[in-house]
Amino acid sequence: KLNAQKVGSNIVFSWPAQAGAYLMSSPTLGPIAVWSLATTAQWKLVGDPSTGTVQVTASPQTGANFFRLQQFP
């Protein structure tokens, strides 16, 4: 389950680490959408072993407007 929370001007996404997933982003939706890994310098990826969650903070400078959680097969 992907959770999203606005913190200041950022969006913080989190999901269970055991889900085996990664966050993808795209500036558009529809047939022309190009999804890419959310790994640019504007992203901060944090794993928290105490809670078993993975967390990504996205700032407005990422250029991405849409996000999806892609699970491993």
mmCIF file of C-alpha atoms in Angstrom:
data_model
loop_
_atom_site.group_PDB
_atom_site.id
_atom_site.type_symbol
_atom_site.label_atom_id
_atom_site.label_comp_id
_atom_site.label_asym_id
_atom_site.label_seq_id
_atom_site.Cartn_x
_atom_site.Cartn_y
_atom_site.Cartn_z
ATOM 1 C CA LYS A 1 0.000 0.000 0.000
ATOM 2 C CA LEU A 2 1.415 3.356 -1.054
ATOM 3 C CA ASN A 3 0.887 6.235 1.360
ATOM 4 C CA ALA A 4 1.368 9.892 0.407
ATOM 5 C CA GLN A 5 1.528 12.847 2.761
ATOM 6 C CA LYS A 6 2.234 16.509 2.052
ATOM 7 C CA VAL A 7 5.010 17.852 4.280
ATOM 8 C CA GLY A 8 5.692 21.518 3.637
ATOM 9 C CA SER A 9 6.141 21.857 -0.120
ATOM 10 C CA ASN A 10 7.209 18.199 -0.491
ATOM 11 C CA ILE A 11 5.325 14.931 -0.820
ATOM 12 C CA VAL A 12 6.485 12.002 1.305
ATOM 13 C CA PHE A 13 5.641 8.561 -0.095
ATOM 14 C CA SER A 14 6.007 5.442 2.046
ATOM 15 C CA TRP A 15 5.268 1.745 1.674
ATOM 16 C CA PRO A 16 6.097 -1.521 3.464
ATOM 17 C CA ALA A 17 9.658 -2.672 2.722
ATOM 18 C CA GLN A 18 8.526 -6.285 2.412
ATOM 19 C CA ALA A 19 6.363 -5.286 -0.574
ATOM 20 C CA GLY A 20 9.443 -5.426 -2.815
ATOM 21 C CA ALA A 21 8.550 -2.313 -4.780
ATOM 22 C CA TYR A 22 9.993 0.901 -6.117
ATOM 23 C CA LEU A 23 8.529 4.312 -6.907
ATOM 24 C CA MET A 24 8.190 5.501 -10.514
ATOM 25 C CA SER A 25 7.269 8.956 -11.768
ATOM 26 C CA SER A 26 6.002 10.617 -14.941
ATOM 27 C CA PRO A 27 5.302 14.219 -15.918
ATOM 28 C CA THR A 28 2.149 13.129 -17.831
ATOM 29 C CA LEU A 29 -0.515 10.418 -17.910
ATOM 30 C CA GLY A 30 -2.070 8.528 -20.807
ATOM 31 C CA PRO A 31 -0.585 6.826 -23.852
ATOM 32 C CA ILE A 32 2.323 9.280 -24.003
ATOM 33 C CA ALA A 33 3.351 8.770 -20.364
ATOM 34 C CA VAL A 34 6.988 7.854 -19.853
ATOM 35 C CA TRP A 35 7.561 6.218 -16.455
ATOM 36 C CA SER A 36 11.023 6.318 -14.942
ATOM 37 C CA LEU A 37 12.619 5.405 -11.643
ATOM 38 C CA ALA A 38 12.400 8.162 -9.093
ATOM 39 C CA THR A 39 16.158 8.406 -8.502
ATOM 40 C CA THR A 40 17.101 11.980 -9.400
ATOM 41 C CA ALA A 41 19.029 14.232 -7.021
ATOM 42 C CA GLN A 42 15.778 15.836 -5.840
ATOM 43 C CA TRP A 43 14.679 12.543 -4.283
ATOM 44 C CA LYS A 44 15.614 11.246 -0.861
ATOM 45 C CA LEU A 45 15.132 7.497 -0.343
ATOM 46 C CA VAL A 46 15.170 6.260 3.247
ATOM 47 C CA GLY A 47 14.627 2.764 4.621
ATOM 48 C CA ASP A 48 13.560 2.501 8.251
ATOM 49 C CA PRO A 49 14.324 -0.966 9.671
ATOM 50 C CA SER A 50 12.529 -0.148 12.934
ATOM 51 C CA THR A 51 9.186 0.309 11.142
ATOM 52 C CA GLY A 52 9.836 -1.867 8.080
ATOM 53 C CA THR A 53 8.993 0.957 5.680
ATOM 54 C CA VAL A 54 10.639 2.622 2.708
ATOM 55 C CA GLN A 55 10.169 6.360 2.324
ATOM 56 C CA VAL A 56 10.777 8.745 -0.585
ATOM 57 C CA THR A 57 10.560 12.529 -0.321
ATOM 58 C CA ALA A 58 9.739 14.300 -3.586
ATOM 59 C CA SER A 59 10.303 18.012 -3.972
ATOM 60 C CA PRO A 60 8.454 20.227 -6.493
ATOM 61 C CA GLN A 61 11.649 20.486 -8.572
ATOM 62 C CA THR A 62 11.434 16.849 -9.714
ATOM 63 C CA GLY A 63 9.213 17.759 -12.684
ATOM 64 C CA ALA A 64 7.068 14.701 -11.974
ATOM 65 C CA ASN A 65 3.355 15.151 -11.475
ATOM 66 C CA PHE A 66 2.263 11.513 -11.298
ATOM 67 C CA PHE A 67 3.591 8.606 -9.290
ATOM 68 C CA ARG A 68 3.033 4.860 -9.146
ATOM 69 C CA LEU A 69 4.392 2.066 -7.022
ATOM 70 C CA GLN A 70 5.785 -0.762 -9.139
ATOM 71 C CA GLN A 71 5.995 -4.091 -7.346
ATOM 72 C CA PHE A 72 8.557 -6.758 -8.196
ATOM 73 C CA PRO A 73 7.016 -9.810 -9.912
#
